[in-house]
PDB file of C-alpha atoms in Angstrom:
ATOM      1  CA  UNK A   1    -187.811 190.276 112.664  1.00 47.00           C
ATOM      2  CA  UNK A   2    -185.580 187.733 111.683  1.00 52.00           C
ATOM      3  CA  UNK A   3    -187.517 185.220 113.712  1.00 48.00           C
ATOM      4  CA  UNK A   4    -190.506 185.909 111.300  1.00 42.00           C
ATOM      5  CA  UNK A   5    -188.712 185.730 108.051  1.00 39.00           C
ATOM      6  CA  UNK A   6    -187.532 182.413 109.418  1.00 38.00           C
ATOM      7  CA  UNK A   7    -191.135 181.471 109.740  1.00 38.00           C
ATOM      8  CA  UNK A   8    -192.423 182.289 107.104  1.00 38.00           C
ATOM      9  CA  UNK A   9    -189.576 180.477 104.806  1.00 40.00           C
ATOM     10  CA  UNK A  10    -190.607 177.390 106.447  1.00 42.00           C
ATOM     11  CA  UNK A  11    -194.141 177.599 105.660  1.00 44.00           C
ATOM     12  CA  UNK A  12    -194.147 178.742 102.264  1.00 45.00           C
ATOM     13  CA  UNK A  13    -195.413 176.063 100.252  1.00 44.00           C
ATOM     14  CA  UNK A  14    -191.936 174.306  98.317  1.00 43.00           C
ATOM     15  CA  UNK A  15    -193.605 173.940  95.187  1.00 43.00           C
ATOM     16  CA  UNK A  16    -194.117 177.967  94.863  1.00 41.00           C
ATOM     17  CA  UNK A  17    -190.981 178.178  96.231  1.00 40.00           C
ATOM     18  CA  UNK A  18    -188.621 176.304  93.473  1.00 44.00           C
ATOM     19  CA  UNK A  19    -188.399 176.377  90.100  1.00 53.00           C
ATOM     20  CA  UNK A  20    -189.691 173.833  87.725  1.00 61.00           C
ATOM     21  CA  UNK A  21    -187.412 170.741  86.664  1.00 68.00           C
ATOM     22  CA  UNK A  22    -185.929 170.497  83.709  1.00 81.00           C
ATOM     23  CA  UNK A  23    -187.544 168.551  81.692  1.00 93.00           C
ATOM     24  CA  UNK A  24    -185.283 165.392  80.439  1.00 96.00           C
ATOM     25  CA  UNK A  25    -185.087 163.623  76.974  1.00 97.00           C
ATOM     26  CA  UNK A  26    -187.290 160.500  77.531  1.00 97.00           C
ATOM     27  CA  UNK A  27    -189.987 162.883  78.902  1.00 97.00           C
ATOM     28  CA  UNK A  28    -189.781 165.115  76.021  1.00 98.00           C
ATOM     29  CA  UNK A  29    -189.340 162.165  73.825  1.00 98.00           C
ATOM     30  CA  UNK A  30    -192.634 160.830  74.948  1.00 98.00           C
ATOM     31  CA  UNK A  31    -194.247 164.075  74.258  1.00 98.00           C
ATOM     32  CA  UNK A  32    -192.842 164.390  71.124  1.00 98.00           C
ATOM     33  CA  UNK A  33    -194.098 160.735  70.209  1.00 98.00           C
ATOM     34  CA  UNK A  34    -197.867 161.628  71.675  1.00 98.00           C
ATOM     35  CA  UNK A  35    -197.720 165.298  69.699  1.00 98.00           C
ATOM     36  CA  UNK A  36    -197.005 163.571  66.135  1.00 98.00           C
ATOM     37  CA  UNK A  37    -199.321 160.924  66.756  1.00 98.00           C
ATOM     38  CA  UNK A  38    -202.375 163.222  67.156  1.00 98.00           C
ATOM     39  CA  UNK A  39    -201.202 164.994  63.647  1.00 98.00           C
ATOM     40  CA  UNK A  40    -203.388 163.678  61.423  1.00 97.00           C
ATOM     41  CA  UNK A  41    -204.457 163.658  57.073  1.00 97.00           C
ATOM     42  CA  UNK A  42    -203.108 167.376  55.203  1.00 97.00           C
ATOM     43  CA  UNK A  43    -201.482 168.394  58.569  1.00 97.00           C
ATOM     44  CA  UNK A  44    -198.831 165.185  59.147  1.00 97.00           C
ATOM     45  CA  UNK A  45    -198.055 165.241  55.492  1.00 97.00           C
ATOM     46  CA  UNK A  46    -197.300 168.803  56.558  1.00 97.00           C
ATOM     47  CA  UNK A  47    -195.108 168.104  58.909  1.00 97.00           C
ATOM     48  CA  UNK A  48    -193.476 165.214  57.908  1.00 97.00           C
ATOM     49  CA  UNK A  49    -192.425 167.276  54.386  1.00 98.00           C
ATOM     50  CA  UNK A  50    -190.469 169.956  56.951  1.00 98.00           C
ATOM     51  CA  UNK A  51    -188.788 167.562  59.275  1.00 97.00           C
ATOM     52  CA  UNK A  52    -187.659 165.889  56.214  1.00 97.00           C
ATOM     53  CA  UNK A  53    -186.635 169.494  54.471  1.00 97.00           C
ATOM     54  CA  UNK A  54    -185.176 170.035  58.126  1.00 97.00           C
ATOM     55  CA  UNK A  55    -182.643 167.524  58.014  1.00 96.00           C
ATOM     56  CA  UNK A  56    -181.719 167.640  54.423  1.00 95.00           C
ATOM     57  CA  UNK A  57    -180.904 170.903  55.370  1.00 96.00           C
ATOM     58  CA  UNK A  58    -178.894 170.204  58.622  1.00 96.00           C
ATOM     59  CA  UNK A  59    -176.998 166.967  57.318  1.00 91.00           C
ATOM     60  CA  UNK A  60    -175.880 169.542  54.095  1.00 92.00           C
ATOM     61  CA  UNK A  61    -174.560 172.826  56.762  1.00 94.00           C
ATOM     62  CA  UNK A  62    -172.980 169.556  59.084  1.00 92.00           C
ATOM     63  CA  UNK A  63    -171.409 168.387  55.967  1.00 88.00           C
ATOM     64  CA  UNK A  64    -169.027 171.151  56.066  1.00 84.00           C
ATOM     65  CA  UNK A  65    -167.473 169.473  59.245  1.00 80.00           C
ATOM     66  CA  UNK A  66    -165.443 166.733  59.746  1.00 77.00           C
ATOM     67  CA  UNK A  67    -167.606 163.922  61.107  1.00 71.00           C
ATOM     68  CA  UNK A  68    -165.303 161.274  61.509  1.00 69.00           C
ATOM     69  CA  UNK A  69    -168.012 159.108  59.573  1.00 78.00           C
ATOM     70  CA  UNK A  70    -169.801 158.208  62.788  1.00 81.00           C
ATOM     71  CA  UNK A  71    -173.242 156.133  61.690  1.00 85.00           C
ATOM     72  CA  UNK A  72    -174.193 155.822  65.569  1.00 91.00           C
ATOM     73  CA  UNK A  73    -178.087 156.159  65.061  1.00 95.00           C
ATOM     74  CA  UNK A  74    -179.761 159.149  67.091  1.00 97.00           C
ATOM     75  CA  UNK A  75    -182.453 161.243  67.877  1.00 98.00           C
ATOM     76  CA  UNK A  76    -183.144 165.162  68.085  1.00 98.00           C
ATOM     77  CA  UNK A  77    -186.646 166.511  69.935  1.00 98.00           C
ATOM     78  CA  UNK A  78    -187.617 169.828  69.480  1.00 98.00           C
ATOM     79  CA  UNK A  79    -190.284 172.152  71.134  1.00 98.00           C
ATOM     80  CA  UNK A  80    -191.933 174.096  68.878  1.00 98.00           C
ATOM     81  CA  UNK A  81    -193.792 177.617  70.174  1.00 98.00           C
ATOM     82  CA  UNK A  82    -196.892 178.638  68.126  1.00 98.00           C
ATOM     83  CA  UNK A  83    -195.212 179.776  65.361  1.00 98.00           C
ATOM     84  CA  UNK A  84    -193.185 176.604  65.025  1.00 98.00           C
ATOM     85  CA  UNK A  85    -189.594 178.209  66.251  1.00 98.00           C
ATOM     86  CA  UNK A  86    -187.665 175.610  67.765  1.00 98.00           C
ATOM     87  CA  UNK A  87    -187.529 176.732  70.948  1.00 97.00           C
ATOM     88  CA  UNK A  88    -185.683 173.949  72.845  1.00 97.00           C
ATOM     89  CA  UNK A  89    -183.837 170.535  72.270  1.00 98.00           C
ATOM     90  CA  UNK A  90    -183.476 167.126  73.571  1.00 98.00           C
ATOM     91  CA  UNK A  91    -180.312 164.644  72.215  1.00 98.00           C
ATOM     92  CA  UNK A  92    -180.042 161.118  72.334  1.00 98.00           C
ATOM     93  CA  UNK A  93    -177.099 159.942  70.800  1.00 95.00           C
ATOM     94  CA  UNK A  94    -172.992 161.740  70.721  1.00 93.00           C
ATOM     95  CA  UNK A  95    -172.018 161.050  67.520  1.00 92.00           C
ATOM     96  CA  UNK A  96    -170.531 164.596  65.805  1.00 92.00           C
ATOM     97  CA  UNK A  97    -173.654 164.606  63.341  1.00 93.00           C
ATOM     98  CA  UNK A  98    -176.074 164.610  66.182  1.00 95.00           C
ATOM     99  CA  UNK A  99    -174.634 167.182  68.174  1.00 95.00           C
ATOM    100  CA  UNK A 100    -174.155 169.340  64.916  1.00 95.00           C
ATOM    101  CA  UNK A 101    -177.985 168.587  63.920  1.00 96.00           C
ATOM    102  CA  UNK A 102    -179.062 169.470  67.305  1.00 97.00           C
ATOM    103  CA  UNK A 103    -177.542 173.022  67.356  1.00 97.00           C
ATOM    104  CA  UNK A 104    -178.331 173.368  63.669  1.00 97.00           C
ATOM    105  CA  UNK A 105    -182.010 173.442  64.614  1.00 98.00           C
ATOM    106  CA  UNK A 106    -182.000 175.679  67.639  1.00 96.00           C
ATOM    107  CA  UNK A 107    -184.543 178.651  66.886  1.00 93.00           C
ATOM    108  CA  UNK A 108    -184.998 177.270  63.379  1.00 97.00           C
ATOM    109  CA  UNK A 109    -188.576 177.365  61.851  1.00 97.00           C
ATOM    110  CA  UNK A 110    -190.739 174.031  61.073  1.00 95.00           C
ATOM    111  CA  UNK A 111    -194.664 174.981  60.370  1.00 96.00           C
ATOM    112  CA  UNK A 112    -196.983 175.975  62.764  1.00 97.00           C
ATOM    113  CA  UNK A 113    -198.060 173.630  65.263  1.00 97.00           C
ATOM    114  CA  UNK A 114    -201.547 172.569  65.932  1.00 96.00           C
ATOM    115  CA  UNK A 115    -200.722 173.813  69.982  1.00 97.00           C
ATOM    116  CA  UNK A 116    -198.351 174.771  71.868  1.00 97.00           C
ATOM    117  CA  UNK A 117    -196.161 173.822  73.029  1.00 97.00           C
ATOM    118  CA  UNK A 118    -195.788 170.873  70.483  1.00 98.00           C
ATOM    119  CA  UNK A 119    -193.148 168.269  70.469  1.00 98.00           C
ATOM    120  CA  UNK A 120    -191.417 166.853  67.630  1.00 98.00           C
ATOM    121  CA  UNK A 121    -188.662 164.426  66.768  1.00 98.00           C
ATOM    122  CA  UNK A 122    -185.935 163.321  64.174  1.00 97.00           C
ATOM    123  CA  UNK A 123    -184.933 160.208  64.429  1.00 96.00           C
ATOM    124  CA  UNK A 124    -182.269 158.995  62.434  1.00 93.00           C
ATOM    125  CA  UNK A 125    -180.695 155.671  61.606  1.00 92.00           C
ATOM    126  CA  UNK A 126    -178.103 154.708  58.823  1.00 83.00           C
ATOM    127  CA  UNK A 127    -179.567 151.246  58.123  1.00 74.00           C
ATOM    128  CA  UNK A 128    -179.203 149.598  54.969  1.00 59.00           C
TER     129      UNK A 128
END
């Protein structure tokens, strides 16, 4: 019997047999870039008005921390599910504010998505 188990374990087809890889920032960066681009008219205003209200609203709750006035540039993705939950983030970027940003908008709500998933960013920079 154990012969057979053996067997069949080494035919079983690897891709059934493993779970799917974790998808990294620049993929989900891409996605997010390719997702906003096909937003178009009523709809990007849409969503460009709640990322904005999104980040006014995490910069104020990361206000209550120390920061250690970092102004290192950086960029949070989200995936949004249907309803437009934040479902999972990307980082690029260590600075206090981005790490604080990116857990403020874990399971937060942005507007419903035109699919799902769907793919968003922030991107923020302290230029003059």
């Amino acid at each position: 019997m154990p012969t057979l188990l053996l067997a069949l374990l080494l035919l079983a087809d690897p891709q059934t047999s493993t779970a799917a890889a974790p998808m990294d920032y620049a993929d989900a960066k891409r996605l997010a870039d390719a997702d906003e681009a096909a937003v178009t008219g009523p709809a990007k205003e849409k969503l460009l008005a709640a990322q904005a209200a999104l980040l006014d609203a995490g910069v104020a709750d990361c206000n209550r921390f120390d920061l250690r006035g970092d102004v290192t540039p950086f960029i949070v993705v989200m995936q949004l599910d249907a309803q437009g939950r934040v479902r999972q983030t990307w980082r690029e970027g260590g600075s206090p504010l981005a790490i604080c940003l990116e857990r403020y908008v874990r399971d937060r709500i942005l507007v419903p998505p035109p699919k799902a998933p769907f793919h968003a960013s922030l991107e923020i920079s302290f230029g003059r």
